[in-house]
Short mmCIF file of C-alpha atoms in Angstrom, two decimals:
data_model
loop_
_atom_site.label_atom_id
_atom_site.label_comp_id
_atom_site.label_asym_id
_atom_site.label_seq_id
_atom_site.Cartn_x
_atom_site.Cartn_y
_atom_site.Cartn_z
CA UNK O 1 -5.23 42.84 -20.75
CA UNK O 2 -2.45 45.39 -21.21
CA UNK O 3 0.72 44.34 -23.00
CA UNK O 4 2.79 45.30 -19.96
CA UNK O 5 0.90 42.78 -17.82
CA UNK O 6 1.36 40.00 -20.36
CA UNK O 7 5.11 40.57 -20.87
CA UNK O 8 6.96 39.53 -17.73
CA UNK O 9 10.42 39.98 -19.20
CA UNK O 10 12.03 40.41 -22.60
CA UNK O 11 15.84 40.34 -22.59
CA UNK O 12 18.55 39.84 -25.20
CA UNK O 13 21.73 37.87 -24.47
CA UNK O 14 24.98 37.61 -26.36
CA UNK O 15 28.00 35.45 -25.61
CA UNK O 16 26.55 34.50 -22.22
CA UNK O 17 25.95 38.08 -21.09
CA UNK O 18 22.81 40.10 -20.73
CA UNK O 19 22.62 42.94 -23.25
CA UNK O 20 19.41 44.84 -22.54
CA UNK O 21 15.66 44.66 -22.45
CA UNK O 22 14.04 44.31 -25.88
CA UNK O 23 10.71 45.70 -27.00
CA UNK O 24 8.34 43.40 -28.82
CA UNK O 25 8.66 45.38 -32.04
CA UNK O 26 12.47 45.07 -32.03
CA UNK O 27 12.65 41.33 -31.40
CA UNK O 28 12.66 40.30 -35.07
CA UNK O 29 15.75 42.43 -35.67
CA UNK O 30 17.60 41.44 -32.51
CA UNK O 31 17.35 37.69 -33.16
CA UNK O 32 19.09 38.20 -36.51
CA UNK O 33 22.26 39.33 -34.79
CA UNK O 34 24.99 36.65 -34.52
CA UNK O 35 25.45 34.78 -31.20
CA UNK O 36 22.39 36.55 -29.79
CA UNK O 37 19.17 35.11 -28.41
CA UNK O 38 16.07 36.59 -26.80
CA UNK O 39 14.40 35.18 -23.70
CA UNK O 40 10.79 36.33 -23.59
CA UNK O 41 8.55 35.56 -20.61
CA UNK O 42 4.76 35.87 -21.03
CA UNK O 43 1.87 35.54 -18.62
CA UNK O 44 -1.50 34.36 -20.03
CA UNK O 45 -1.23 36.34 -23.28
CA UNK O 46 -4.26 37.22 -25.38
CA UNK O 47 -4.89 36.09 -28.95
CA UNK O 48 -4.00 39.34 -30.68
CA UNK O 49 -0.78 39.69 -28.72
CA UNK O 50 0.29 36.11 -29.51
CA UNK O 51 -0.26 36.80 -33.19
CA UNK O 52 2.17 39.68 -32.85
CA UNK O 53 4.67 37.34 -31.19
CA UNK O 54 4.14 34.87 -34.02
CA UNK O 55 5.13 37.51 -36.56
CA UNK O 56 8.25 38.55 -34.65
CA UNK O 57 9.57 35.01 -34.20
CA UNK O 58 8.05 33.27 -37.23
CA UNK O 59 6.17 30.67 -35.17
CA UNK O 60 3.85 28.00 -36.53
CA UNK O 61 0.06 28.54 -36.46
CA UNK O 62 -0.67 25.23 -34.70
CA UNK O 63 1.84 25.98 -31.95
CA UNK O 64 0.28 29.40 -31.39
CA UNK O 65 -3.19 27.89 -31.15
CA UNK O 66 -1.96 25.40 -28.54
CA UNK O 67 -0.19 28.13 -26.56
CA UNK O 68 -3.43 30.11 -26.31
CA UNK O 69 -5.21 27.13 -24.73
CA UNK O 70 -4.35 26.41 -21.10
CA UNK O 71 -5.50 22.79 -21.21
CA UNK O 72 -2.82 21.00 -23.18
CA UNK O 73 -1.27 17.65 -22.38
CA UNK O 74 2.49 17.66 -21.68
CA UNK O 75 4.32 17.14 -24.96
CA UNK O 76 7.16 18.17 -27.24
CA UNK O 77 6.61 18.88 -30.92
CA UNK O 78 8.82 20.09 -33.75
CA UNK O 79 7.70 22.86 -36.08
CA UNK O 80 10.39 23.58 -38.64
CA UNK O 81 13.47 24.93 -36.85
CA UNK O 82 11.72 25.46 -33.51
CA UNK O 83 10.31 23.30 -30.73
CA UNK O 84 7.02 23.63 -28.90
CA UNK O 85 7.04 22.14 -25.39
CA UNK O 86 4.20 21.90 -22.88
CA UNK O 87 4.84 21.01 -19.23
CA UNK O 88 2.59 20.95 -16.20
CA UNK O 89 3.50 23.16 -13.26
CA UNK O 90 2.45 22.53 -9.67
CA UNK O 91 2.33 24.79 -6.63
CA UNK O 92 1.61 24.06 -2.96
CA UNK O 93 -0.99 26.66 -1.94
CA UNK O 94 -2.98 26.59 1.32
CA UNK O 95 -2.35 22.87 1.94
CA UNK O 96 -3.53 22.04 -1.59
CA UNK O 97 -1.86 21.43 -4.93
CA UNK O 98 -2.73 23.84 -7.72
CA UNK O 99 -1.73 23.04 -11.29
CA UNK O 100 -0.84 25.24 -14.21
CA UNK O 101 1.01 25.00 -17.49
CA UNK O 102 4.07 26.51 -19.11
CA UNK O 103 4.43 26.45 -22.88
CA UNK O 104 7.87 26.91 -24.44
CA UNK O 105 8.84 28.00 -27.92
CA UNK O 106 12.51 27.19 -28.41
CA UNK O 107 14.75 28.00 -31.34
CA UNK O 108 18.45 28.57 -31.95
CA UNK O 109 18.11 32.23 -31.04
CA UNK O 110 15.07 32.51 -28.80
CA UNK O 111 13.23 31.07 -25.83
CA UNK O 112 9.62 32.02 -25.13
CA UNK O 113 7.93 30.85 -21.93
CA UNK O 114 4.16 31.25 -21.71
CA UNK O 115 2.72 30.67 -18.26
CA UNK O 116 -0.91 29.73 -17.53
CA UNK O 117 -2.45 29.11 -14.12
CA UNK O 118 -0.53 28.25 -10.97
CA UNK O 119 3.17 28.87 -11.49
CA UNK O 120 5.92 30.67 -9.64
CA UNK O 121 7.73 33.53 -11.30
CA UNK O 122 10.79 32.54 -13.31
CA UNK O 123 12.58 35.80 -12.45
CA UNK O 124 14.80 34.11 -9.80
CA UNK O 125 15.73 31.46 -12.38
CA UNK O 126 16.62 34.13 -14.90
CA UNK O 127 18.88 35.82 -12.33
CA UNK O 128 20.52 32.49 -11.50
CA UNK O 129 21.11 31.73 -15.18
CA UNK O 130 22.70 35.14 -15.73
CA UNK O 131 25.22 34.30 -13.01
CA UNK O 132 26.54 31.45 -15.19
CA UNK O 133 27.78 33.12 -18.40
CA UNK O 134 29.86 30.09 -19.33
CA UNK O 135 26.79 27.85 -19.62
CA UNK O 136 24.63 30.67 -20.98
CA UNK O 137 27.02 30.86 -23.94
CA UNK O 138 25.36 27.70 -25.18
CA UNK O 139 22.22 29.73 -25.91
CA UNK O 140 18.55 29.24 -25.03
CA UNK O 141 19.10 25.55 -24.26
CA UNK O 142 20.66 26.36 -20.90
CA UNK O 143 17.82 28.74 -20.00
CA UNK O 144 15.32 26.02 -20.94
CA UNK O 145 17.13 23.52 -18.75
CA UNK O 146 17.07 25.94 -15.79
CA UNK O 147 13.30 26.44 -16.02
CA UNK O 148 12.60 22.71 -16.43
CA UNK O 149 14.83 22.00 -13.43
CA UNK O 150 12.92 24.59 -11.40
CA UNK O 151 9.58 23.00 -12.32
CA UNK O 152 10.76 19.51 -11.35
CA UNK O 153 12.18 20.86 -8.07
CA UNK O 154 8.68 22.13 -7.29
CA UNK O 155 7.40 18.59 -7.89
CA UNK O 156 9.94 17.30 -5.38
CA UNK O 157 8.93 19.93 -2.82
CA UNK O 158 5.29 18.83 -3.09
CA UNK O 159 6.33 15.18 -2.80
CA UNK O 160 7.98 15.96 0.54
CA UNK O 161 4.69 17.54 1.68
CA UNK O 162 2.83 14.40 0.65
CA UNK O 163 5.28 12.24 2.59
CA UNK O 164 4.47 14.17 5.77
CA UNK O 165 0.75 13.78 5.13
CA UNK O 166 1.11 10.04 4.54
CA UNK O 167 2.82 9.55 7.90
CA UNK O 168 -0.21 11.05 9.66
CA UNK O 169 -2.71 9.11 7.58
CA UNK O 170 -0.95 5.78 8.12
CA UNK O 171 -1.11 6.17 11.90
CA UNK O 172 -4.88 6.54 11.61
CA UNK O 173 -5.25 3.63 9.22
CA UNK O 174 -3.57 1.02 11.44
CA UNK O 175 -6.47 0.87 13.83
CA UNK O 176 -9.22 -1.70 14.15
CA UNK O 177 -11.98 0.92 14.17
CA UNK O 178 -13.53 1.97 10.88
CA UNK O 179 -12.81 5.65 10.23
CA UNK O 180 -14.73 7.04 7.28
CA UNK O 181 -12.80 10.31 7.39
CA UNK O 182 -9.47 8.50 7.18
CA UNK O 183 -10.67 6.51 4.16
CA UNK O 184 -11.81 9.72 2.47
CA UNK O 185 -8.42 11.31 3.17
CA UNK O 186 -6.68 8.33 1.58
CA UNK O 187 -8.77 8.57 -1.58
CA UNK O 188 -8.23 12.32 -1.77
CA UNK O 189 -4.48 12.00 -1.31
CA UNK O 190 -4.24 9.21 -3.89
CA UNK O 191 -6.03 11.46 -6.36
CA UNK O 192 -3.49 14.24 -5.70
CA UNK O 193 -0.63 11.78 -6.07
CA UNK O 194 -1.99 10.64 -9.41
CA UNK O 195 -2.35 14.24 -10.59
CA UNK O 196 1.26 15.05 -9.73
CA UNK O 197 2.47 11.80 -11.30
CA UNK O 198 0.66 12.68 -14.53
CA UNK O 199 2.50 16.00 -14.48
CA UNK O 200 5.94 14.55 -13.74
CA UNK O 201 5.93 11.41 -15.87
CA UNK O 202 5.85 13.12 -19.33
CA UNK O 203 8.89 15.16 -18.32
CA UNK O 204 10.93 11.98 -18.75
CA UNK O 205 10.03 11.67 -22.44
CA UNK O 206 10.43 15.42 -23.05
CA UNK O 207 13.96 15.35 -21.63
CA UNK O 208 14.74 12.15 -23.52
CA UNK O 209 13.87 13.80 -26.83
CA UNK O 210 15.81 16.94 -25.96
CA UNK O 211 18.90 14.84 -25.24
CA UNK O 212 18.78 12.61 -28.30
CA UNK O 213 16.97 14.47 -31.08
CA UNK O 214 17.57 18.19 -30.79
CA UNK O 215 21.27 18.88 -30.65
CA UNK O 216 20.73 22.30 -32.23
CA UNK O 217 18.86 23.36 -29.06
CA UNK O 218 20.58 21.14 -26.48
CA UNK O 219 24.25 20.74 -27.50
CA UNK O 220 26.34 17.89 -26.16
CA UNK O 221 27.71 20.11 -23.39
CA UNK O 222 24.19 20.55 -21.94
CA UNK O 223 23.00 16.96 -22.20
CA UNK O 224 24.26 16.08 -18.71
CA UNK O 225 22.19 18.93 -17.26
CA UNK O 226 19.01 17.82 -19.01
CA UNK O 227 19.72 14.22 -18.04
CA UNK O 228 19.81 15.37 -14.41
CA UNK O 229 16.32 16.86 -14.79
CA UNK O 230 15.19 13.58 -16.36
CA UNK O 231 16.54 11.58 -13.42
CA UNK O 232 14.75 13.84 -10.94
CA UNK O 233 11.49 13.54 -12.86
CA UNK O 234 11.81 9.75 -12.88
CA UNK O 235 12.51 9.78 -9.16
CA UNK O 236 9.40 11.87 -8.53
CA UNK O 237 7.21 9.54 -10.60
CA UNK O 238 8.68 6.46 -8.91
CA UNK O 239 8.22 7.93 -5.43
CA UNK O 240 4.62 8.85 -6.20
CA UNK O 241 3.93 5.30 -7.40
CA UNK O 242 5.39 3.94 -4.16
CA UNK O 243 3.25 6.34 -2.13
CA UNK O 244 0.07 5.31 -3.92
CA UNK O 245 0.90 1.66 -3.32
CA UNK O 246 1.59 2.36 0.38
CA UNK O 247 -1.76 4.11 0.76
CA UNK O 248 -3.55 1.27 -1.00
CA UNK O 249 -1.89 -1.28 1.27
CA UNK O 250 -2.66 0.82 4.35
CA UNK O 251 -6.30 0.99 3.32
CA UNK O 252 -6.42 -2.78 2.81
CA UNK O 253 -4.79 -3.34 6.19
CA UNK O 254 -7.33 -1.03 7.84
CA UNK O 255 -10.22 -2.89 6.24
CA UNK O 256 -8.67 -6.21 7.27
CA UNK O 257 -8.27 -5.02 10.87
CA UNK O 258 -11.87 -3.81 10.92
CA UNK O 259 -13.03 -7.16 9.52
CA UNK O 260 -11.02 -9.08 12.12
CA UNK O 261 -12.47 -6.91 14.89
CA UNK O 262 -15.98 -7.54 13.58
CA UNK O 263 -15.31 -11.26 13.40
CA UNK O 264 -14.17 -11.22 17.03
CA UNK O 265 -17.41 -9.52 18.03
CA UNK O 266 -19.44 -12.02 16.02
CA UNK O 267 -17.57 -14.92 17.64
CA UNK O 268 -18.28 -13.59 21.12
CA UNK O 269 -21.94 -13.07 20.33
CA UNK O 270 -22.14 -16.56 18.86
CA UNK O 271 -20.44 -18.02 21.95
CA UNK O 272 -22.82 -16.34 24.38
CA UNK O 273 -25.70 -17.32 22.12
CA UNK O 274 -24.63 -20.96 22.37
CA UNK O 275 -24.47 -20.73 26.17
CA UNK O 276 -27.90 -19.12 26.36
CA UNK O 277 -29.27 -21.83 24.11
CA UNK O 278 -28.94 -24.41 26.94
CA UNK O 279 -31.33 -22.74 29.43
CA UNK O 280 -33.56 -21.70 26.53
CA UNK O 281 -34.04 -25.31 25.43
CA UNK O 282 -34.51 -26.65 28.98
CA UNK O 283 -36.88 -23.94 30.17
CA UNK O 284 -38.90 -24.00 26.97
CA UNK O 285 -39.26 -27.77 27.38
CA UNK O 286 -40.87 -27.35 30.79
CA UNK O 287 -43.04 -24.57 29.53
CA UNK O 288 -44.92 -26.79 27.10
CA UNK O 289 -47.52 -27.84 29.72
CA UNK O 290 -47.55 -31.58 29.00
CA UNK O 291 -50.00 -33.43 31.27
CA UNK O 292 -47.66 -36.34 32.00
CA UNK O 293 -44.23 -35.06 33.15
CA UNK O 294 -43.33 -37.40 36.12
CA UNK O 295 -40.22 -35.48 37.24
CA UNK O 296 -42.34 -32.47 38.11
CA UNK O 297 -43.65 -34.38 41.12
CA UNK O 298 -40.18 -35.02 42.57
CA UNK O 299 -39.22 -32.68 45.46
CA UNK O 300 -35.74 -32.10 44.04
CA UNK O 301 -36.74 -31.75 40.34
CA UNK O 302 -36.54 -27.93 40.30
CA UNK O 303 -33.09 -27.87 41.88
CA UNK O 304 -31.84 -30.64 39.63
CA UNK O 305 -33.03 -28.80 36.54
CA UNK O 306 -31.29 -25.61 37.60
CA UNK O 307 -28.14 -27.58 38.43
CA UNK O 308 -28.07 -29.27 35.03
CA UNK O 309 -28.63 -25.91 33.34
CA UNK O 310 -25.85 -24.17 35.24
CA UNK O 311 -23.45 -27.10 34.79
CA UNK O 312 -24.14 -27.24 31.06
CA UNK O 313 -23.63 -23.48 30.70
CA UNK O 314 -20.42 -23.55 32.74
CA UNK O 315 -19.02 -26.49 30.77
CA UNK O 316 -19.74 -24.80 27.44
CA UNK O 317 -18.31 -21.49 28.73
CA UNK O 318 -15.04 -23.21 29.64
CA UNK O 319 -14.81 -24.88 26.23
CA UNK O 320 -15.46 -21.62 24.34
CA UNK O 321 -13.03 -19.71 26.55
CA UNK O 322 -10.20 -22.13 25.84
CA UNK O 323 -10.95 -21.99 22.10
CA UNK O 324 -10.78 -18.18 22.06
CA UNK O 325 -14.42 -17.52 21.33
CA UNK O 326 -15.00 -15.69 24.59
#
């Protein structure tokens, strides 16, 4: 992969203002200048290129190894004077959620974002940050906050999509007929909800550490901003938990309704079976061909037998009807 494709943006900032684009070879000199930091954006860089970045910024070997692997768990780690942060990104693409990762290297005078997989460009965020020179004066911490806020906002956008989907699924679940497709949709959606929750939940701890343990990166003036991202991440995780519980309850209600409907059918079949048992017993009795059955010789025996059968069936039908079995 060409270097140009891997480097999305490389810009130097001083006193809250954009200075100019910086080449990779010049980064090590630029970051030495007072009140200056470099924001470098990378897209799926290769090993050799990341080793070059390591030399320019003085990054730790373990952090570089993690950044080259696109299957890291969300975390925040300290390596000397710099931080290494991994967050999950999520995008809504073709009615599905696609996940990626962004790895951050953060120091007093640099911010490196390394994107892997599904992730929107951070160029609009960079432009928005540059419109706030007062906050940008605080250094790379404000740029880091802006990107984290953008990632969490994407979580919230996907949550709103899930809410719409749940409304449609719930209407199908509150029916007494068993719908295998609806059950499959519930399981699929719950799996997506769990995936997004696993992406959003670690953001709480990452923000918590940034607020309380790393004042050199996140000064006191920026803590309120990071705390806002933390609150949004907590809200996303809480909403996703509520959604999963709603889907579970809806599925249980659907199964209960199906069971009740089946029980009603069984009750009706049992009721009609009881009614049919009366003529079955009587007619089978007279079909046994006993030699001595005196009533068979009576002229009214046939009519009496039919009358008793009908009366017995009618009486039992009335009883079962009143009891709700028919």
